[in-house]
Amino acid sequence: MSNTKKIILAISFLFITLLSSCSSNGNKPGTSDAAEKVYVAPGQYDEFYSFMSGGFSGQVTVYGLPSGRLFKIIPVFSQHPENSYGYNEETKPMLQTSYGFVPWDDAHHPELSQTNGETDGRWLFINANNTPRVARIDLTTFETEEIIEIPNSAGNHGSPFVTMNTEYVVASTRFSVPIPQKDVPISSYKENFKGTLSFIKVDKESGNMNIEFQILVPGFNYDLAHAGKGPSHGWAFFTSYNSEQANELLEINASQNDKDFIAAVNWKKAEEYLKEGKGKVYNTEYYRNHYSNSTHSATSEKINKIVVIDPSECPGIIYYLPTPKSPHGVDVDPSGEYIVAGGKLATIIPVHSFTKMIKAIEGKEFISEISGIPVLKYESIIAGEVQDPGLGPLHTEFDGNGFAYTSAFISSEVVKWKLGTWEVVDRVPSYYSIGHLMIPGGDSKSPSGKYLVSLNKITKDRYLPTGPELCQSAQLFDISGDKMKLLLDFPTIGEPHYAQGIPAEKLINNQRRIFELGNNEHEYGLRSEKDAKVERNGNEVHIYMTTTRTHFKPDNIEGVKVGDKVFFHITNLEQDWDIPHGFAVKGMNTAELLVMPGQTRTAIWNPQNEGVFPFYCTDFCSALHQEMQGYIRISAKNSDIKLSYN
Amino acid sequence: MNKKERILILIAAILLLGTFIFPIWKIDLNAPQYPEGIGLRIWIDKITGVSEYDLNNINKLNHYIGMKEIEPSSIPELKIMPYIVILLTLFGITVALIKNIKFLIAWVASIIILMIIGLYDYYIWGYDYGHDLNPTAPIKVPGMTYQPPLIGSKQLLNMTSVSLPDVGSYLIGFTILISCYILINYYKKVRIKNA
């Protein structure tokens, strides 16, 4: 080979190497078989359901894993014009609060109900951060069934985490505020501001929620929580930051202490105090809203009392575990022994031992006391520290095989480490700025250690750009081997703070297909087309209308007048799977109605002008969907046209 | 007729009562919109859907092509058939008791004749439903009628219709087989005696 040829070859080789290194900037999945691993063939089902928080959309989204396909947006805390949740008369009460009707919230942490520490597929809970509430979603209908407001709370962030048998859903306050509320100078923070830890009892059969008690705690910012399991069952753990109790410029002033606290609460002990009558009844005001699948309507109930426990009067119910530094997540491993903190400003991941904690409590190894709450000695309770865990460790889940996975926000990576030896064994970048992460069942006693989902705050260049507002995203990793492998990016709706995953077979056979017409107890519901009618009561006109393929009954209505308040009560008579009908009338000032088979939905319409106005079915129902329509005639206020319909 | 044969006749007669527990005919429909299937079960005294609301849904679909609603309470055969089955069962028990071969022949013959009448009636019923279409039906396909097959499969627009005997009919079949077996045995014996 001549020298020239050698040089050309060498240059070509260099060029090719350069080219290939340019394209390997992390945009490629880690393995060539990634596509095969996430491919769910048309008509096939995903292996897992994944429930993601919709963040500032206020809703929950349902995705399949491993495909990353979006199945449903479940409306929870925000109005949802797509199916009229929060717009129709039946669901408006769901959004009732002590502040009146609140059409939006910020939903952070979905949490599946558990039995014996395992996900049982009955309910999904999620918190509203801004106007403190917890919602319960029924996993047979994938609809919100109950929302309870939490009084004496502000910024309901550390919520809603379940105990091992869903005895309680726990919630903590991000913002401390005067409790009860009063008009005081903000600078009197240290003196007047308090936090609360709420224990919401969940009825075993119905799932109905009731706030059993609240614990009044020093005015720190409480951040996240998790309940114990196995040996630590009966305890719940809450992280806190701002133990400095700053009330301004928290980014500096709340980041001064080397250690903040995990509050360890012995809720079984608290129950004993309650029985002894140690709780104090506070007057307050909050709402509980409940939706029924027989009346197809929600009702709001105002509650005026709550039981509050002051830990200084009830020793032994709460201890502070010193924890570096401004911890975010607090996660209990599948065995129930290790309590892992995501100290977001810490340079290590501290892991507390439940056994050591109990010993330290018994040995009274306290270093101080804050408002009657003993502070345990760090060295006495620590099981180990994970060194070099990445910058900004936030949240940890477990694979059930002895490994933990921690998200590191600042260094934008997932760090895998071994329980017991505390050594980091693998790390992969996430794109970009991972917040929480999720392994199906990863916070339960039996995780499915196959996939990990990283929930990212920023996407930047990951997708086709869509103007200034970009999607947020999730990334799917294969964690079945020694090394984590990136499989898939998929966009999410709103900010995916946290997610839950569950094997599909736990839910698939419990799904409702229709609502039985025979059980429809709606006040204005109908069971047969023969009962369709229109009634006038003063200036209120109630239209009892039915839908079926492919007509409304009645579909011609006359004798309605300007100034009337018209109620369209639509009952969908279908009893067939996936045959909803929709309803909209021209100029209506609310969202369409989307009515599931056997359901009744009501829209109020205030006709303002004379004329004839069409209404039609908005959900493509069948071959003659375009024929599914009708007219309502609106006459002058003083008109003597009689009410009539066909 | 020996004891064994009499017991067999008794069993054959009681098998007929199985038609109260099992449907006698089934019609299964398949369409792109019904991957889970939809269908009817025809009993001696009722018509039901495979799942709870299938009949309701089939009526809804049929209205597009103008077929009459299937209204089980207005079908007289469903009221008569249970009595016929009970009478045939009693007849069979009588045969076993009085041990008369001519009665056995009469019994089998009446079952077969009634079955043929039943099938013919079912055919007429299907013909009527398939042909007597509402002239104002939204979907009218020239030359198209919707009579379900008596036995077998037929494509009716987007629906593949499969019509087959169900468990009840097989039980009737067993009754006939058992009776014929006894008759054949009887005449074999007669021939041997005469030879």
Short mmCIF file of N, CA, C and O in Angstrom, two decimals, chain A residues 283-349:
data_model
loop_
_atom_site.label_atom_id
_atom_site.label_comp_id
_atom_site.label_asym_id
_atom_site.label_seq_id
_atom_site.Cartn_x
_atom_site.Cartn_y
_atom_site.Cartn_z
N ASN A 283 -62.51 23.86 65.76
CA ASN A 283 -63.54 24.27 64.81
C ASN A 283 -62.87 24.70 63.52
O ASN A 283 -61.87 25.43 63.54
N THR A 284 -63.40 24.25 62.43
CA THR A 284 -62.81 24.60 61.15
C THR A 284 -63.88 24.40 60.09
O THR A 284 -65.05 24.21 60.43
N GLU A 285 -63.51 24.45 58.83
CA GLU A 285 -64.50 24.21 57.78
C GLU A 285 -63.81 23.57 56.59
O GLU A 285 -62.81 24.10 56.09
N TYR A 286 -64.30 22.42 56.19
CA TYR A 286 -63.75 21.80 54.98
C TYR A 286 -64.82 20.93 54.33
O TYR A 286 -65.83 20.61 54.94
N TYR A 287 -64.57 20.57 53.09
CA TYR A 287 -65.57 19.84 52.31
C TYR A 287 -65.12 18.44 51.99
O TYR A 287 -63.94 18.17 51.80
N ARG A 288 -66.14 17.56 51.92
CA ARG A 288 -65.90 16.22 51.39
C ARG A 288 -66.91 16.02 50.28
O ARG A 288 -68.12 16.16 50.48
N ASN A 289 -66.42 15.68 49.09
CA ASN A 289 -67.28 15.54 47.91
C ASN A 289 -67.24 14.10 47.45
O ASN A 289 -66.16 13.52 47.31
N HIS A 290 -68.42 13.55 47.24
CA HIS A 290 -68.47 12.13 46.91
C HIS A 290 -69.33 11.91 45.68
O HIS A 290 -70.42 12.45 45.57
N TYR A 291 -68.84 11.10 44.77
CA TYR A 291 -69.56 10.80 43.53
C TYR A 291 -70.14 9.39 43.61
O TYR A 291 -69.47 8.46 44.05
N SER A 292 -71.41 9.26 43.19
CA SER A 292 -72.05 7.95 43.23
C SER A 292 -72.32 7.45 41.82
O SER A 292 -72.81 8.19 40.97
N ASN A 293 -72.03 6.18 41.59
CA ASN A 293 -72.29 5.59 40.27
C ASN A 293 -73.73 5.12 40.12
O ASN A 293 -74.08 4.57 39.08
N SER A 294 -74.56 5.29 41.15
CA SER A 294 -75.98 4.98 40.94
C SER A 294 -76.78 6.26 40.68
O SER A 294 -77.61 6.28 39.78
N THR A 295 -76.51 7.32 41.44
CA THR A 295 -77.19 8.59 41.12
C THR A 295 -76.44 9.32 40.01
O THR A 295 -76.93 10.30 39.47
N HIS A 296 -75.26 8.84 39.67
CA HIS A 296 -74.40 9.47 38.66
C HIS A 296 -74.15 10.94 39.00
O HIS A 296 -74.03 11.78 38.11
N SER A 297 -74.15 11.24 40.29
CA SER A 297 -74.02 12.63 40.73
C SER A 297 -73.11 12.70 41.95
O SER A 297 -73.00 11.73 42.69
N ALA A 298 -72.52 13.86 42.12
CA ALA A 298 -71.68 14.10 43.30
C ALA A 298 -72.45 14.95 44.30
O ALA A 298 -73.29 15.77 43.91
N THR A 299 -72.15 14.71 45.58
CA THR A 299 -72.72 15.57 46.61
C THR A 299 -71.58 16.12 47.45
O THR A 299 -70.56 15.47 47.64
N SER A 300 -71.79 17.33 47.96
CA SER A 300 -70.79 17.98 48.81
C SER A 300 -71.29 18.02 50.24
O SER A 300 -72.47 18.31 50.47
N GLU A 301 -70.38 17.77 51.13
CA GLU A 301 -70.75 17.75 52.55
C GLU A 301 -69.76 18.66 53.28
O GLU A 301 -68.54 18.53 53.09
N LYS A 302 -70.29 19.58 54.07
CA LYS A 302 -69.42 20.50 54.82
C LYS A 302 -69.18 19.93 56.21
O LYS A 302 -70.10 19.51 56.87
N ILE A 303 -67.92 19.90 56.60
CA ILE A 303 -67.57 19.37 57.93
C ILE A 303 -66.96 20.51 58.74
O ILE A 303 -66.20 21.33 58.20
N ASN A 304 -67.28 20.57 60.03
CA ASN A 304 -66.89 21.73 60.83
C ASN A 304 -65.93 21.44 61.97
O ASN A 304 -65.55 22.33 62.69
N LYS A 305 -65.57 20.17 62.13
CA LYS A 305 -64.72 19.84 63.28
C LYS A 305 -63.57 18.95 62.83
O LYS A 305 -63.71 18.16 61.90
N ILE A 306 -62.45 19.11 63.54
CA ILE A 306 -61.33 18.20 63.30
C ILE A 306 -60.59 17.96 64.61
O ILE A 306 -60.51 18.84 65.45
N VAL A 307 -60.08 16.74 64.75
CA VAL A 307 -59.35 16.39 65.97
C VAL A 307 -57.86 16.64 65.75
O VAL A 307 -57.29 16.17 64.77
N VAL A 308 -57.25 17.42 66.66
CA VAL A 308 -55.83 17.76 66.53
C VAL A 308 -55.09 17.25 67.76
O VAL A 308 -55.55 17.41 68.89
N ILE A 309 -53.94 16.62 67.50
CA ILE A 309 -53.12 16.11 68.60
C ILE A 309 -51.88 17.01 68.73
O ILE A 309 -51.20 17.29 67.74
N ASP A 310 -51.61 17.46 69.95
CA ASP A 310 -50.40 18.25 70.21
C ASP A 310 -49.34 17.30 70.78
O ASP A 310 -49.52 16.74 71.85
N PRO A 311 -48.23 17.08 70.05
CA PRO A 311 -47.25 16.07 70.50
C PRO A 311 -46.62 16.40 71.85
O PRO A 311 -46.15 15.49 72.54
N SER A 312 -46.64 17.68 72.25
CA SER A 312 -46.04 18.00 73.55
C SER A 312 -46.89 17.44 74.69
O SER A 312 -46.42 17.26 75.80
N GLU A 313 -48.14 17.17 74.40
CA GLU A 313 -49.02 16.57 75.42
C GLU A 313 -49.16 15.06 75.26
O GLU A 313 -49.79 14.41 76.07
N CYS A 314 -48.61 14.54 74.17
CA CYS A 314 -48.73 13.10 73.89
C CYS A 314 -47.35 12.53 73.56
O CYS A 314 -47.03 12.27 72.40
N PRO A 315 -46.49 12.35 74.58
CA PRO A 315 -45.13 11.90 74.30
C PRO A 315 -45.11 10.54 73.60
O PRO A 315 -45.97 9.71 73.84
N GLY A 316 -44.10 10.34 72.77
CA GLY A 316 -43.89 9.05 72.14
C GLY A 316 -44.56 8.87 70.79
O GLY A 316 -44.44 7.82 70.18
N ILE A 317 -45.27 9.91 70.33
CA ILE A 317 -45.88 9.70 69.01
C ILE A 317 -45.01 10.23 67.88
O ILE A 317 -45.21 9.84 66.72
N ILE A 318 -44.05 11.08 68.18
CA ILE A 318 -43.25 11.63 67.08
C ILE A 318 -41.81 11.91 67.52
O ILE A 318 -41.57 12.35 68.65
N TYR A 319 -40.87 11.56 66.64
CA TYR A 319 -39.43 11.80 66.87
C TYR A 319 -38.85 12.42 65.61
O TYR A 319 -39.30 12.12 64.50
N TYR A 320 -37.83 13.27 65.81
CA TYR A 320 -37.14 13.84 64.65
C TYR A 320 -35.84 13.08 64.39
O TYR A 320 -35.05 12.87 65.29
N LEU A 321 -35.66 12.66 63.14
CA LEU A 321 -34.40 12.02 62.72
C LEU A 321 -33.59 13.05 61.96
O LEU A 321 -33.99 13.45 60.86
N PRO A 322 -32.44 13.50 62.51
CA PRO A 322 -31.65 14.50 61.79
C PRO A 322 -31.20 13.93 60.45
O PRO A 322 -30.75 12.78 60.38
N THR A 323 -31.34 14.71 59.40
CA THR A 323 -31.10 14.20 58.05
C THR A 323 -30.52 15.31 57.17
O THR A 323 -31.12 16.37 57.05
N PRO A 324 -29.34 15.07 56.59
CA PRO A 324 -28.78 16.08 55.70
C PRO A 324 -29.48 16.02 54.36
O PRO A 324 -29.81 14.92 53.92
N LYS A 325 -29.65 17.03 53.65
CA LYS A 325 -29.80 18.43 53.97
C LYS A 325 -30.95 18.90 53.13
O LYS A 325 -30.92 18.69 51.92
N SER A 326 -31.97 19.49 53.72
CA SER A 326 -33.22 19.81 53.03
C SER A 326 -33.76 18.60 52.28
O SER A 326 -33.92 18.62 51.06
N PRO A 327 -34.01 17.51 52.99
CA PRO A 327 -34.40 16.27 52.29
C PRO A 327 -35.76 16.39 51.58
O PRO A 327 -36.65 17.06 52.06
N HIS A 328 -35.86 15.72 50.43
CA HIS A 328 -37.09 15.71 49.64
C HIS A 328 -37.80 14.37 49.89
O HIS A 328 -38.63 14.29 50.75
N GLY A 329 -37.38 13.33 49.20
CA GLY A 329 -38.06 12.05 49.35
C GLY A 329 -37.68 11.33 50.63
O GLY A 329 -36.57 11.49 51.14
N VAL A 330 -38.62 10.54 51.15
CA VAL A 330 -38.29 9.61 52.23
C VAL A 330 -38.92 8.28 51.82
O VAL A 330 -40.12 8.19 51.60
N ASP A 331 -38.07 7.28 51.64
CA ASP A 331 -38.53 6.05 51.00
C ASP A 331 -38.11 4.84 51.82
O ASP A 331 -36.95 4.72 52.20
N VAL A 332 -39.08 3.97 52.05
CA VAL A 332 -38.84 2.80 52.90
C VAL A 332 -38.63 1.60 51.98
O VAL A 332 -39.43 1.35 51.08
N ASP A 333 -37.55 0.86 52.20
CA ASP A 333 -37.22 -0.26 51.30
C ASP A 333 -38.23 -1.41 51.49
O ASP A 333 -38.99 -1.42 52.46
N PRO A 334 -38.27 -2.37 50.54
CA PRO A 334 -39.31 -3.42 50.60
C PRO A 334 -39.33 -4.19 51.92
O PRO A 334 -40.38 -4.67 52.35
N SER A 335 -38.17 -4.31 52.61
CA SER A 335 -38.15 -5.06 53.87
C SER A 335 -38.73 -4.26 55.03
O SER A 335 -39.09 -4.81 56.06
N GLY A 336 -38.82 -2.93 54.85
CA GLY A 336 -39.35 -2.08 55.92
C GLY A 336 -38.29 -1.63 56.91
O GLY A 336 -38.58 -0.93 57.88
N GLU A 337 -37.04 -2.03 56.70
CA GLU A 337 -35.97 -1.72 57.66
C GLU A 337 -35.28 -0.38 57.35
O GLU A 337 -34.98 0.39 58.26
N TYR A 338 -35.06 -0.10 56.08
CA TYR A 338 -34.27 1.08 55.73
C TYR A 338 -35.14 2.25 55.33
O TYR A 338 -36.10 2.10 54.56
N ILE A 339 -34.77 3.42 55.84
CA ILE A 339 -35.49 4.65 55.53
C ILE A 339 -34.50 5.56 54.80
O ILE A 339 -33.54 6.04 55.40
N VAL A 340 -34.73 5.71 53.51
CA VAL A 340 -33.77 6.41 52.65
C VAL A 340 -34.25 7.84 52.45
O VAL A 340 -35.41 8.07 52.10
N ALA A 341 -33.38 8.80 52.66
CA ALA A 341 -33.75 10.19 52.47
C ALA A 341 -33.05 10.76 51.24
O ALA A 341 -31.89 10.47 50.99
N GLY A 342 -33.79 11.52 50.46
CA GLY A 342 -33.18 12.21 49.32
C GLY A 342 -32.83 13.62 49.72
O GLY A 342 -33.60 14.54 49.49
N GLY A 343 -31.67 13.78 50.37
CA GLY A 343 -31.26 15.12 50.83
C GLY A 343 -30.84 15.95 49.65
O GLY A 343 -29.72 15.81 49.16
N LYS A 344 -31.73 16.82 49.18
CA LYS A 344 -31.48 17.40 47.85
C LYS A 344 -30.25 18.30 47.82
O LYS A 344 -29.69 18.54 46.75
N LEU A 345 -29.82 18.83 48.98
CA LEU A 345 -28.59 19.62 48.99
C LEU A 345 -27.45 18.85 49.64
O LEU A 345 -26.38 19.39 49.92
N ALA A 346 -27.67 17.57 49.91
CA ALA A 346 -26.64 16.77 50.59
C ALA A 346 -25.68 16.18 49.57
O ALA A 346 -26.02 16.00 48.40
N THR A 347 -24.48 15.84 50.03
CA THR A 347 -23.50 15.23 49.14
C THR A 347 -23.49 13.71 49.31
O THR A 347 -22.71 13.01 48.68
N ILE A 348 -24.36 13.22 50.20
CA ILE A 348 -24.49 11.77 50.40
C ILE A 348 -25.98 11.44 50.45
O ILE A 348 -26.81 12.33 50.53
N ILE A 349 -26.30 10.13 50.35
CA ILE A 349 -27.68 9.72 50.64
C ILE A 349 -27.67 9.04 52.00
O ILE A 349 -27.05 7.98 52.16
#
